[in-house]
Coordinates of C-alpha atoms in Angstrom, one line a residue:
M1 CA 0.0 0.0 0.0
Y2 CA 2.9 2.4 0.8
P3 CA 5.4 3.4 -1.8
N4 CA 8.8 1.9 -1.3
T5 CA 11.0 4.8 -0.3
L6 CA 14.7 4.6 0.6
K7 CA 16.5 7.2 2.8
D8 CA 19.9 8.7 1.7
Y9 CA 21.7 8.3 5.0
L10 CA 25.0 9.3 3.5
R11 CA 23.6 12.6 2.2
E12 CA 21.9 13.5 5.5
S13 CA 25.1 12.7 7.4
R14 CA 27.1 15.0 5.3
L15 CA 24.5 17.8 5.6
F16 CA 24.4 17.4 9.4
R17 CA 28.2 17.5 9.7
A18 CA 28.3 20.6 7.5
R19 CA 25.7 22.4 9.6
A20 CA 27.3 21.3 12.9
G21 CA 30.7 22.5 11.7
T22 CA 29.2 25.8 10.6
A23 CA 27.5 26.3 14.0
A24 CA 30.6 25.3 15.8
L25 CA 32.6 27.8 13.7
I26 CA 30.1 30.5 14.5
I27 CA 30.1 29.7 18.2
L28 CA 33.9 29.6 18.2
L29 CA 34.1 33.0 16.4
L30 CA 31.6 34.5 18.9
L31 CA 33.4 33.0 21.8
L32 CA 36.6 34.4 20.4
L33 CA 35.0 37.8 20.1
L34 CA 33.8 37.6 23.6
I35 CA 37.2 36.7 24.9
L36 CA 38.8 39.5 22.9
H37 CA 36.2 42.0 24.3
L38 CA 36.7 40.7 27.8
A39 CA 40.4 41.1 27.4
K40 CA 39.9 44.6 26.2
L41 CA 37.7 45.4 29.2
Q42 CA 40.0 43.7 31.7
I43 CA 43.3 44.8 30.3
T44 CA 43.2 47.6 27.8
D45 CA 40.3 49.5 29.3
H46 CA 40.8 48.4 32.9
A47 CA 41.9 51.8 34.2
H48 CA 39.1 53.6 32.4
F49 CA 36.3 51.4 33.8
T50 CA 37.9 51.2 37.2
T51 CA 37.7 55.0 37.3
L52 CA 34.0 55.0 36.1
S53 CA 33.2 52.3 38.7
R54 CA 34.9 54.3 41.4
D55 CA 33.2 57.5 40.4
N56 CA 29.8 55.7 40.8
R57 CA 30.6 55.2 44.5
V58 CA 33.3 57.8 45.2
K59 CA 32.6 61.5 45.0
V60 CA 35.1 64.4 45.4
E61 CA 33.6 67.2 47.4
P62 CA 35.0 70.7 48.1
L63 CA 35.3 71.8 51.7
P64 CA 34.6 75.5 52.0
P65 CA 36.9 77.4 54.4
T66 CA 35.7 79.1 57.5
R67 CA 35.5 82.9 56.9
G68 CA 37.8 84.9 59.1
L69 CA 36.4 86.8 62.1
I70 CA 36.5 90.6 62.6
Y71 CA 37.2 92.2 66.0
D72 CA 37.5 95.7 67.2
R73 CA 40.6 97.1 68.8
N74 CA 39.7 95.6 72.2
G75 CA 38.8 92.2 71.0
V76 CA 35.0 92.7 70.8
I77 CA 33.7 90.5 68.0
L78 CA 32.0 92.5 65.1
A79 CA 31.6 89.7 62.5
Q80 CA 31.2 86.1 63.4
N81 CA 30.1 82.7 62.0
L82 CA 27.1 81.1 63.7
P83 CA 26.2 77.3 63.2
T84 CA 22.9 76.8 61.5
H85 CA 20.9 74.2 59.5
S86 CA 19.5 74.8 56.1
L87 CA 17.2 72.7 54.0
E88 CA 18.7 72.2 50.6
I89 CA 17.6 70.7 47.3
T90 CA 19.7 69.2 44.5
P91 CA 17.6 69.7 41.4
E92 CA 19.4 67.0 39.4
R93 CA 18.2 64.4 41.8
V94 CA 14.6 65.5 42.1
K95 CA 12.1 64.2 39.6
D96 CA 9.2 66.5 40.3
L97 CA 10.4 69.7 41.8
D98 CA 7.0 71.4 42.2
R99 CA 5.5 68.4 43.9
T100 CA 8.5 68.1 46.2
L101 CA 8.2 71.8 47.2
Q102 CA 4.5 71.4 47.8
E103 CA 5.0 68.4 50.1
L104 CA 8.0 69.9 51.9
G105 CA 5.7 72.9 52.7
Q106 CA 3.4 70.5 54.6
I107 CA 6.1 69.7 57.2
I108 CA 8.3 72.8 57.1
D109 CA 7.1 76.4 56.6
I110 CA 8.3 77.7 53.3
S111 CA 7.4 81.3 52.5
D112 CA 6.9 83.0 49.1
N113 CA 10.2 84.8 49.7
D114 CA 11.9 81.4 50.2
R115 CA 10.5 80.2 46.9
K116 CA 11.6 83.3 45.1
R117 CA 15.1 83.2 46.5
F118 CA 15.3 79.5 45.6
A119 CA 14.1 80.2 42.0
R120 CA 16.7 83.0 41.7
L121 CA 19.5 80.9 42.9
K122 CA 18.5 77.9 40.7
S123 CA 18.6 80.1 37.6
H124 CA 22.4 80.6 37.9
Q125 CA 23.6 77.5 39.7
R126 CA 24.5 74.1 38.2
R127 CA 21.8 71.4 38.6
F128 CA 24.1 69.1 40.6
E129 CA 24.7 71.8 43.2
S130 CA 22.5 71.9 46.3
I131 CA 20.3 75.1 46.7
P132 CA 18.8 76.2 50.0
I133 CA 15.0 76.4 50.2
R134 CA 15.0 77.3 53.9
V135 CA 17.7 78.6 56.1
Q136 CA 18.1 78.8 59.8
L137 CA 15.9 75.9 60.6
S138 CA 14.7 75.4 64.2
D139 CA 15.5 72.2 66.1
A140 CA 11.8 71.2 65.7
E141 CA 11.9 71.7 62.0
V142 CA 15.1 69.6 61.7
A143 CA 13.4 66.8 63.7
R144 CA 10.3 66.9 61.5
F145 CA 12.2 66.6 58.3
A146 CA 14.5 63.8 59.7
V147 CA 11.5 61.5 60.2
N148 CA 10.3 62.2 56.7
R149 CA 13.6 62.2 55.0
H150 CA 13.0 59.0 53.1
R151 CA 10.2 60.6 51.2
F152 CA 12.5 63.3 49.7
P153 CA 15.3 62.0 47.5
G154 CA 17.6 64.9 46.5
V155 CA 16.6 66.9 49.6
D156 CA 18.8 67.1 52.7
I157 CA 19.7 69.2 55.7
Q158 CA 23.1 70.8 55.7
A159 CA 24.9 72.1 58.8
K160 CA 26.6 75.4 57.9
L161 CA 28.2 78.5 59.4
L162 CA 26.2 81.7 58.8
R163 CA 27.8 85.2 58.9
D164 CA 26.4 87.3 61.7
Y165 CA 26.9 90.9 62.7
P166 CA 26.2 91.3 66.4
L167 CA 26.1 95.2 66.5
K168 CA 23.9 95.4 63.4
D169 CA 23.3 99.0 62.3
V170 CA 26.1 100.3 64.5
T171 CA 28.9 98.9 62.3
A172 CA 26.9 98.2 59.1
H173 CA 28.5 100.8 56.9
I174 CA 32.1 99.9 58.0
L175 CA 31.9 96.2 57.9
G176 CA 29.6 95.9 54.9
Y177 CA 28.1 92.4 54.6
V178 CA 28.5 89.1 52.7
G179 CA 25.9 87.7 50.3
R180 CA 25.4 84.9 47.9
I181 CA 27.7 84.9 44.9
N182 CA 25.8 86.2 41.8
K183 CA 26.2 85.7 38.1
R184 CA 28.3 88.8 37.6
E185 CA 30.7 87.8 40.4
L186 CA 31.0 84.3 39.0
Q187 CA 32.5 85.8 35.9
S188 CA 35.2 87.6 37.8
I189 CA 36.2 85.3 40.6
D190 CA 38.5 82.2 40.4
T191 CA 35.8 79.5 40.6
S192 CA 38.3 76.8 41.8
S193 CA 39.1 79.0 44.8
Y194 CA 35.4 79.5 45.6
S195 CA 34.4 75.8 45.0
G196 CA 31.8 75.0 47.6
T197 CA 31.6 78.6 48.8
T198 CA 28.3 80.3 48.4
H199 CA 29.1 83.8 49.9
I200 CA 31.4 86.6 49.1
G201 CA 32.0 90.1 50.5
K202 CA 29.7 92.6 48.9
N203 CA 31.0 95.9 50.3
G204 CA 32.8 97.6 53.2
I205 CA 35.6 95.7 54.9
E206 CA 34.1 92.4 53.9
K207 CA 34.8 93.2 50.3
Y208 CA 38.0 95.1 50.6
Y209 CA 39.6 92.3 52.6
E210 CA 37.9 89.5 50.8
A211 CA 41.1 87.7 49.9
E212 CA 42.3 87.6 53.5
L213 CA 38.9 86.7 55.0
H214 CA 37.9 84.0 52.5
G215 CA 40.6 81.3 53.2
K216 CA 41.6 78.4 51.0
V217 CA 39.2 75.6 49.9
G218 CA 39.8 72.0 50.9
L219 CA 38.8 68.7 49.3
Q220 CA 37.5 65.3 50.5
Q221 CA 36.7 62.0 48.8
V222 CA 33.6 60.3 50.1
E223 CA 31.9 57.0 49.4
I224 CA 28.3 57.3 48.6
N225 CA 25.4 54.8 48.2
A226 CA 22.8 54.5 45.4
L227 CA 20.8 57.3 46.9
G228 CA 23.8 59.6 46.9
R229 CA 24.2 59.7 50.6
V230 CA 27.6 59.7 52.1
I231 CA 28.7 56.3 53.7
R232 CA 32.2 57.2 54.7
I233 CA 35.1 59.6 54.1
L234 CA 38.0 58.1 52.2
E235 CA 40.5 61.0 52.0
S236 CA 40.5 64.6 53.2
E237 CA 42.5 67.7 52.7
P238 CA 41.2 70.3 55.2
P239 CA 40.5 73.9 54.1
A240 CA 42.7 76.7 55.4
P241 CA 40.5 79.2 57.4
G242 CA 40.3 82.9 56.5
M243 CA 42.4 85.3 58.4
D244 CA 41.1 87.3 61.4
L245 CA 41.0 91.1 61.2
H246 CA 41.5 93.3 64.2
L247 CA 40.2 96.8 63.5
T248 CA 41.3 100.2 64.8
L249 CA 37.6 100.8 65.6
D250 CA 36.5 101.0 69.3
A251 CA 33.0 99.3 69.4
S252 CA 32.0 101.2 72.6
L253 CA 33.0 104.6 71.1
Q254 CA 31.2 103.7 67.9
R255 CA 28.0 103.0 69.8
V256 CA 28.4 106.3 71.7
A257 CA 28.8 108.2 68.5
M258 CA 25.7 106.5 67.0
E259 CA 23.6 107.3 70.0
A260 CA 24.8 110.9 70.2
F261 CA 23.0 111.6 67.0
A262 CA 19.7 110.8 68.7
A263 CA 16.9 111.5 66.1
E264 CA 19.3 113.3 63.7
N265 CA 20.9 112.0 60.5
G266 CA 24.5 112.6 59.5
A267 CA 28.0 111.2 59.9
A268 CA 30.9 111.4 62.4
V269 CA 34.5 110.2 62.1
A270 CA 37.1 110.1 64.8
I271 CA 40.8 109.6 64.0
D272 CA 44.0 109.2 66.0
P273 CA 46.2 111.9 64.4
R274 CA 49.4 110.0 65.4
T275 CA 48.6 106.7 63.6
G276 CA 45.6 107.4 61.3
D277 CA 43.6 104.8 63.3
I278 CA 39.9 105.4 62.7
L279 CA 38.4 105.1 66.2
A280 CA 34.8 105.6 65.1
M281 CA 33.1 106.1 61.8
V282 CA 29.3 106.5 61.9
S283 CA 26.8 107.0 59.2
K284 CA 23.3 107.6 60.6
P285 CA 20.9 106.0 59.9
G286 CA 22.3 102.6 59.5
F287 CA 20.7 99.2 58.6
D288 CA 20.8 95.6 59.7
P289 CA 23.3 93.8 57.5
N290 CA 22.1 90.4 58.7
L291 CA 19.1 90.9 56.3
F292 CA 21.4 90.6 53.3
V293 CA 23.4 87.5 54.2
E294 CA 20.9 84.9 52.9
G295 CA 19.0 87.3 50.6
I296 CA 16.9 90.1 51.7
S297 CA 13.1 90.0 51.0
S298 CA 11.7 92.4 48.4
A299 CA 9.6 94.1 51.1
D300 CA 12.6 94.8 53.3
Y301 CA 14.8 95.9 50.5
D302 CA 12.1 98.3 49.1
A303 CA 11.7 99.8 52.5
L304 CA 15.5 100.5 52.7
Q305 CA 15.8 101.6 49.1
N306 CA 12.8 104.0 49.1
S307 CA 13.3 105.5 52.6
D308 CA 13.8 109.3 52.5
D309 CA 16.6 108.8 55.2
M310 CA 18.6 106.7 52.8
P311 CA 19.9 104.2 55.3
L312 CA 22.0 102.3 52.7
F313 CA 24.0 105.4 51.9
N314 CA 27.4 105.6 53.7
R315 CA 27.6 109.3 54.4
A316 CA 31.0 109.0 56.1
I317 CA 32.8 108.1 52.9
R318 CA 30.4 108.9 50.2
G319 CA 28.5 111.9 51.5
Q320 CA 29.9 115.0 49.7
Y321 CA 29.1 118.3 51.6
P322 CA 30.3 121.9 51.5
P323 CA 32.7 122.2 54.4
G324 CA 31.3 125.6 55.3
S325 CA 33.1 127.6 58.0
T326 CA 35.1 124.5 59.1
I327 CA 37.5 125.3 56.3
K328 CA 38.4 128.8 57.8
P329 CA 41.3 127.6 60.0
F330 CA 43.0 126.0 57.0
I331 CA 42.5 129.1 54.9
G332 CA 43.7 131.3 57.7
L333 CA 46.8 129.2 58.1
G334 CA 47.4 129.4 54.3
G335 CA 47.1 133.2 54.5
L336 CA 49.7 133.3 57.3
E337 CA 52.1 130.8 55.7
M338 CA 52.0 132.5 52.3
G339 CA 52.5 135.9 53.8
V340 CA 49.2 137.3 52.6
I341 CA 48.1 138.4 56.1
T342 CA 49.5 138.7 59.7
T343 CA 47.9 137.7 62.9
N344 CA 47.5 141.3 64.0
Q345 CA 46.2 142.7 60.6
K346 CA 42.5 143.7 60.9
K347 CA 39.6 144.0 58.6
Y348 CA 36.3 145.9 59.2
C349 CA 33.2 143.8 58.8
P350 CA 30.0 145.8 58.2
G351 CA 28.0 142.6 57.6
Y352 CA 28.7 142.2 53.9
F353 CA 31.6 142.3 51.3
Q354 CA 31.6 143.8 47.9
L355 CA 34.0 143.3 45.0
P356 CA 35.4 146.5 43.4
N357 CA 32.9 148.2 41.0
L358 CA 30.2 145.6 41.7
S359 CA 26.9 146.1 43.5
H360 CA 26.4 142.5 44.6
K361 CA 26.8 142.0 48.4
Y362 CA 28.3 138.9 49.8
R363 CA 26.7 138.7 53.1
D364 CA 28.0 137.8 56.5
W365 CA 26.0 135.4 58.7
K366 CA 25.8 138.3 61.2
K367 CA 23.7 140.9 59.5
A368 CA 25.0 143.8 61.7
G369 CA 28.6 142.7 61.1
H370 CA 31.5 142.0 63.5
G371 CA 33.2 145.4 63.4
S372 CA 37.0 145.4 63.5
V373 CA 38.2 141.8 63.1
D374 CA 41.6 140.1 63.2
L375 CA 42.3 136.5 62.4
D376 CA 41.7 135.2 65.9
K377 CA 38.3 136.9 66.1
A378 CA 37.4 135.9 62.6
I379 CA 37.9 132.2 63.4
T380 CA 36.4 132.5 66.9
Q381 CA 33.3 134.3 65.8
S382 CA 33.3 132.8 62.2
C383 CA 33.4 136.1 60.4
D384 CA 32.6 135.5 56.7
V385 CA 33.6 139.0 55.6
Y386 CA 37.2 138.5 56.8
F387 CA 37.5 135.3 54.8
Y388 CA 35.9 136.8 51.7
D389 CA 38.6 139.4 51.8
L390 CA 41.4 136.9 52.5
A391 CA 40.2 134.6 49.7
Q392 CA 40.2 137.5 47.3
Q393 CA 43.8 138.4 48.3
M394 CA 45.0 134.8 48.0
G395 CA 43.1 134.1 44.8
I396 CA 41.8 130.7 43.8
D397 CA 45.1 129.4 42.6
Q398 CA 46.8 129.9 45.9
L399 CA 43.8 128.7 47.8
S400 CA 43.7 125.4 45.9
E401 CA 47.5 125.0 46.1
Y402 CA 47.6 125.4 49.9
L403 CA 44.5 123.2 50.6
A404 CA 45.4 120.3 48.4
P405 CA 48.2 118.8 50.7
F406 CA 45.7 118.5 53.5
G407 CA 43.9 116.0 51.3
F408 CA 41.0 118.1 50.1
G409 CA 39.7 117.0 46.6
K410 CA 41.1 113.5 46.7
K411 CA 40.4 110.1 48.3
T412 CA 42.1 109.5 51.6
G413 CA 43.1 105.9 50.6
V414 CA 41.3 104.4 53.5
D415 CA 41.0 100.6 53.4
I416 CA 37.3 100.3 52.7
T417 CA 35.3 100.2 49.4
G418 CA 33.2 103.0 48.0
E419 CA 35.1 106.1 49.1
L420 CA 34.6 109.3 47.1
G421 CA 37.1 112.2 46.9
G422 CA 35.1 115.3 47.3
L423 CA 35.9 118.4 45.2
L424 CA 38.5 121.1 45.6
P425 CA 37.6 123.7 43.0
S426 CA 40.3 125.4 40.9
R427 CA 40.5 127.3 37.7
E428 CA 41.8 124.3 35.8
W429 CA 39.0 122.1 37.2
K430 CA 36.3 124.4 36.0
R431 CA 37.8 124.8 32.6
A432 CA 38.3 121.0 32.1
T433 CA 34.9 119.9 33.5
R434 CA 32.6 122.8 32.5
N435 CA 34.6 124.6 29.8
Q436 CA 34.0 127.9 31.7
S437 CA 36.1 130.7 33.1
W438 CA 36.6 131.2 36.8
Y439 CA 34.9 134.2 38.3
P440 CA 36.1 136.3 41.2
G441 CA 32.9 135.8 43.2
E442 CA 33.5 132.0 43.1
T443 CA 36.8 132.6 44.9
L444 CA 35.0 134.5 47.6
I445 CA 32.5 131.7 48.4
T446 CA 35.2 129.1 48.2
G447 CA 36.9 131.0 51.0
I448 CA 34.0 130.2 53.4
G449 CA 33.6 126.6 52.2
Q450 CA 30.6 127.0 49.9
G451 CA 30.1 127.0 46.1
Y452 CA 31.7 124.1 44.3
F453 CA 33.8 123.0 47.4
L454 CA 32.8 119.5 48.6
T455 CA 34.3 117.2 51.2
T456 CA 33.4 113.9 52.8
P457 CA 33.3 113.6 56.6
L458 CA 36.2 111.2 56.5
Q459 CA 38.2 113.6 54.3
L460 CA 37.4 116.5 56.7
A461 CA 38.4 114.4 59.8
S462 CA 41.7 113.4 58.1
A463 CA 42.5 117.1 57.3
T464 CA 41.7 118.0 60.9
A465 CA 44.0 115.2 62.1
T466 CA 46.7 116.7 59.8
L467 CA 46.2 120.1 61.3
A468 CA 46.3 118.7 64.8
S469 CA 49.7 116.9 64.0
R470 CA 51.2 120.1 62.6
G471 CA 51.2 119.0 59.0
A472 CA 52.0 115.3 59.3
R473 CA 49.3 113.6 57.1
V474 CA 48.8 109.9 57.8
R475 CA 46.7 107.6 55.7
P476 CA 43.5 106.7 57.6
R477 CA 43.2 103.0 58.3
I478 CA 40.5 100.7 59.6
V479 CA 42.4 97.4 59.9
R480 CA 45.0 97.5 62.7
S481 CA 46.4 93.9 62.5
I482 CA 45.7 90.6 60.7
R483 CA 46.1 87.2 62.3
R484 CA 47.4 84.9 59.5
N485 CA 47.1 81.2 59.4
G486 CA 49.2 79.4 62.1
E487 CA 50.3 82.6 63.8
P488 CA 49.4 82.9 67.5
D489 CA 49.4 86.8 67.4
P490 CA 48.0 89.3 64.9
Q491 CA 50.5 91.0 62.7
E492 CA 50.4 94.8 63.1
Q493 CA 49.8 96.7 59.9
P494 CA 52.3 99.5 59.3
V495 CA 51.3 103.2 59.7
S496 CA 51.5 105.0 56.4
Q497 CA 52.5 108.7 56.5
Q498 CA 51.7 110.2 53.2
L499 CA 53.5 113.6 53.5
Q500 CA 54.6 116.4 55.8
I501 CA 53.3 119.8 54.9
A502 CA 56.0 122.4 55.0
R503 CA 55.9 124.7 58.0
H504 CA 57.3 128.2 57.4
S505 CA 56.6 129.3 61.0
D506 CA 55.5 127.3 64.0
A507 CA 54.0 130.5 65.4
N508 CA 51.5 130.5 62.5
W509 CA 50.3 127.1 63.4
D510 CA 50.2 128.1 67.1
S511 CA 48.0 131.1 66.2
I512 CA 45.4 128.9 64.4
V513 CA 45.3 126.4 67.3
E514 CA 44.8 129.3 69.8
A515 CA 42.0 130.7 67.7
M516 CA 40.3 127.3 67.6
L517 CA 40.7 127.0 71.4
Q518 CA 38.8 130.3 71.6
V519 CA 36.0 128.8 69.5
T520 CA 35.3 126.5 72.5
E521 CA 36.6 128.5 75.4
G522 CA 36.1 132.1 74.4
A523 CA 33.1 134.1 75.8
R524 CA 31.8 134.6 72.2
G525 CA 33.1 131.4 70.7
T526 CA 30.6 129.7 68.4
A527 CA 31.1 126.3 70.3
R528 CA 31.5 127.7 73.8
L529 CA 28.8 125.3 75.1
V530 CA 31.1 122.3 74.7
R531 CA 33.9 123.7 76.8
N532 CA 35.4 121.0 79.0
E533 CA 37.2 121.3 82.4
H534 CA 39.1 118.1 81.9
Y535 CA 40.8 118.8 78.7
R536 CA 41.1 121.5 76.1
I537 CA 39.3 121.3 72.7
A538 CA 40.4 123.1 69.6
G539 CA 37.4 123.3 67.3
K540 CA 35.6 125.1 64.6
T541 CA 31.9 125.2 63.8
G542 CA 30.3 125.4 60.3
T543 CA 27.1 125.5 58.4
A544 CA 26.6 124.4 54.8
Q545 CA 23.7 125.8 52.8
V546 CA 21.2 123.4 51.4
F547 CA 19.8 126.1 49.1
T548 CA 20.9 129.6 48.1
V549 CA 19.2 132.6 49.6
K550 CA 18.7 135.4 47.1
Q551 CA 19.9 139.0 47.8
E552 CA 16.5 140.3 48.7
E553 CA 15.5 137.3 50.8
K554 CA 16.0 136.5 54.4
Y555 CA 16.9 133.1 55.8
E556 CA 14.1 132.4 58.2
E557 CA 14.9 129.0 59.9
E558 CA 11.7 128.7 61.8
K559 CA 9.6 128.8 58.6
L560 CA 11.6 126.2 56.7
E561 CA 11.0 122.4 56.5
K562 CA 13.5 120.3 58.2
K563 CA 15.0 119.1 54.9
M564 CA 15.7 122.7 53.9
L565 CA 17.7 123.7 56.9
D566 CA 21.5 124.2 56.7
H567 CA 23.8 121.2 57.5
A568 CA 25.5 121.6 60.8
L569 CA 29.3 120.9 61.0
F570 CA 32.0 120.8 63.7
I571 CA 35.6 119.8 63.6
A572 CA 37.9 119.5 66.6
F573 CA 41.0 117.8 68.1
A574 CA 42.0 117.2 71.7
P575 CA 43.8 117.5 74.0
A576 CA 44.9 120.6 72.2
E577 CA 48.5 120.4 73.6
A578 CA 49.0 116.8 72.5
P579 CA 46.2 115.6 70.3
S580 CA 45.2 112.0 70.4
I581 CA 41.8 112.3 68.7
A582 CA 40.5 114.4 65.8
V583 CA 36.8 114.5 65.0
A584 CA 34.6 115.7 62.2
V585 CA 30.8 115.7 62.5
I586 CA 28.1 116.7 60.1
V587 CA 24.4 116.7 61.0
E588 CA 22.2 116.8 57.9
N589 CA 19.7 119.8 58.1
G590 CA 20.9 120.3 61.7
G591 CA 21.0 124.1 61.4
H592 CA 23.8 125.1 63.8
G593 CA 27.2 123.5 64.2
G594 CA 27.8 124.9 67.7
S595 CA 24.5 123.7 69.2
V596 CA 23.9 120.5 67.2
A597 CA 27.1 119.0 65.8
A598 CA 29.5 120.1 68.5
P599 CA 27.8 118.2 71.3
I600 CA 28.1 115.0 69.3
A601 CA 31.8 115.6 68.9
K602 CA 32.1 116.3 72.6
A603 CA 30.3 113.0 73.5
I604 CA 32.8 111.2 71.3
M605 CA 35.9 112.9 72.8
D606 CA 34.6 112.6 76.4
H607 CA 34.2 108.9 76.0
Q608 CA 37.6 108.5 74.5
L609 CA 39.6 110.8 76.8
L610 CA 37.8 110.4 80.1
K611 CA 38.1 106.6 80.3
E612 CA 40.2 106.6 83.4
S613 CA 37.8 108.9 85.3
R614 CA 34.7 106.7 84.5

């Protein structure tokens, strides 16, 4: 029934062997390729993949240095680092950032300002860097997050040191503050030196001495798990902490100077004429620099920025005011030294001064005039007419030439950021800046410290210190010594004498000092209210006009708004026989130097000079 079929066993056998051989050859080739690849991985690329494997579990982390501390001259701490905890997010390790922030807000209070700051920082930081969402957590908040930590991959609590300024507004304008590094600063700093560092000095001493305060970054290798958490530290190179600064400033004197202003605004600077040490430098009002350390809120910043009192403005080094009558001792000394006048030479003051062939009257502050006036009386009673006449005799060229060595019209070179140089007017200055000729009337008002003449309180204090030291001008300084790494004691910074003003006659300088003594001690001295029985004060009052009173108008103080009143000024040094402190005070819209500015200077000098009797 079935067909007789015969199998070709020989053919099938050959076909099987051929297929088996081919399969074996393919398997052999694949095995050979596998062996070659394994050899490549194990031998040729061993170092590369070992590094990759190590990098999966080993991470190199920067160790930011501890910022140097700042002390006053007596060891009182002015800028310190306080331990704190911050809640930080690493965006690269968070899948849903919005949801994470929402859930975090359920266990830790996160304000709108916190979110805005986080978004701002996130926009210019790299995704693998952690960014704070909340700073200065309480112990309770740390504990609440700790028990929920497993729910938030990429979120962790970091222990950090936060910059703190204990005296707040009292030292704000001197110290400045630190803040988070911004985009502009990232382009100018050495990023390797600031690896792991989030803050940098923004102004004041914090910025001027940034290199010394910052320190040197360290490194550590850590082993991490799959969640990115540190298991152990493998190697570590510790950071070098920043250097500590010891200032010339006396914190107690600084506070006294600040409180002496009471409700007034202005600036006061006290200098040791012998060394240039700034003992106090106040700008009132101040502000709390701690607000800026972790990022100030919009509401707080707007309040500071838009305040009519301008608390962010450092009046001591950036406020430029006419020196008013405080310039008269310097001009009187110039007249004596240049031989233009003598101490006994008199001038009649009818209450005004007129240039030849002109009807315009340059008025004296005393409408009835001072009568017959010599240099001593002119300084003691601040006679304008005497100095109108002296300025005309000297001329603007001689005036500028003599005042320049006292430092007027140029920066003092103090070790702080933001200083302005004031303005010492001259014929060349007006031609270069305004392309105009100099007029005789401008010389007259320069002689009483008005017109184009501008000076900062620091510059005026430095010039007063130079007068007190009989012409030895020393560069003002704020940092007295620096404690460098590994050194047990601070290293004293050298005193820098800039120049010695030539003295043609010691008697001329004695005459000016005696006249300034009569300002505070004389029966008709303009600052006689600050006379002191314990030491002698050589001083000079001044007022600086805020607006010009026309010829036919009368200055009626009681009818003016506060902001339209004259600025009140006072300069002084003491003890007059061997000065150890020179002071310049300006009270904005204070009205009278003798009754408003001089008592502030007296409070400063009393605190400094009467320590032993307290």
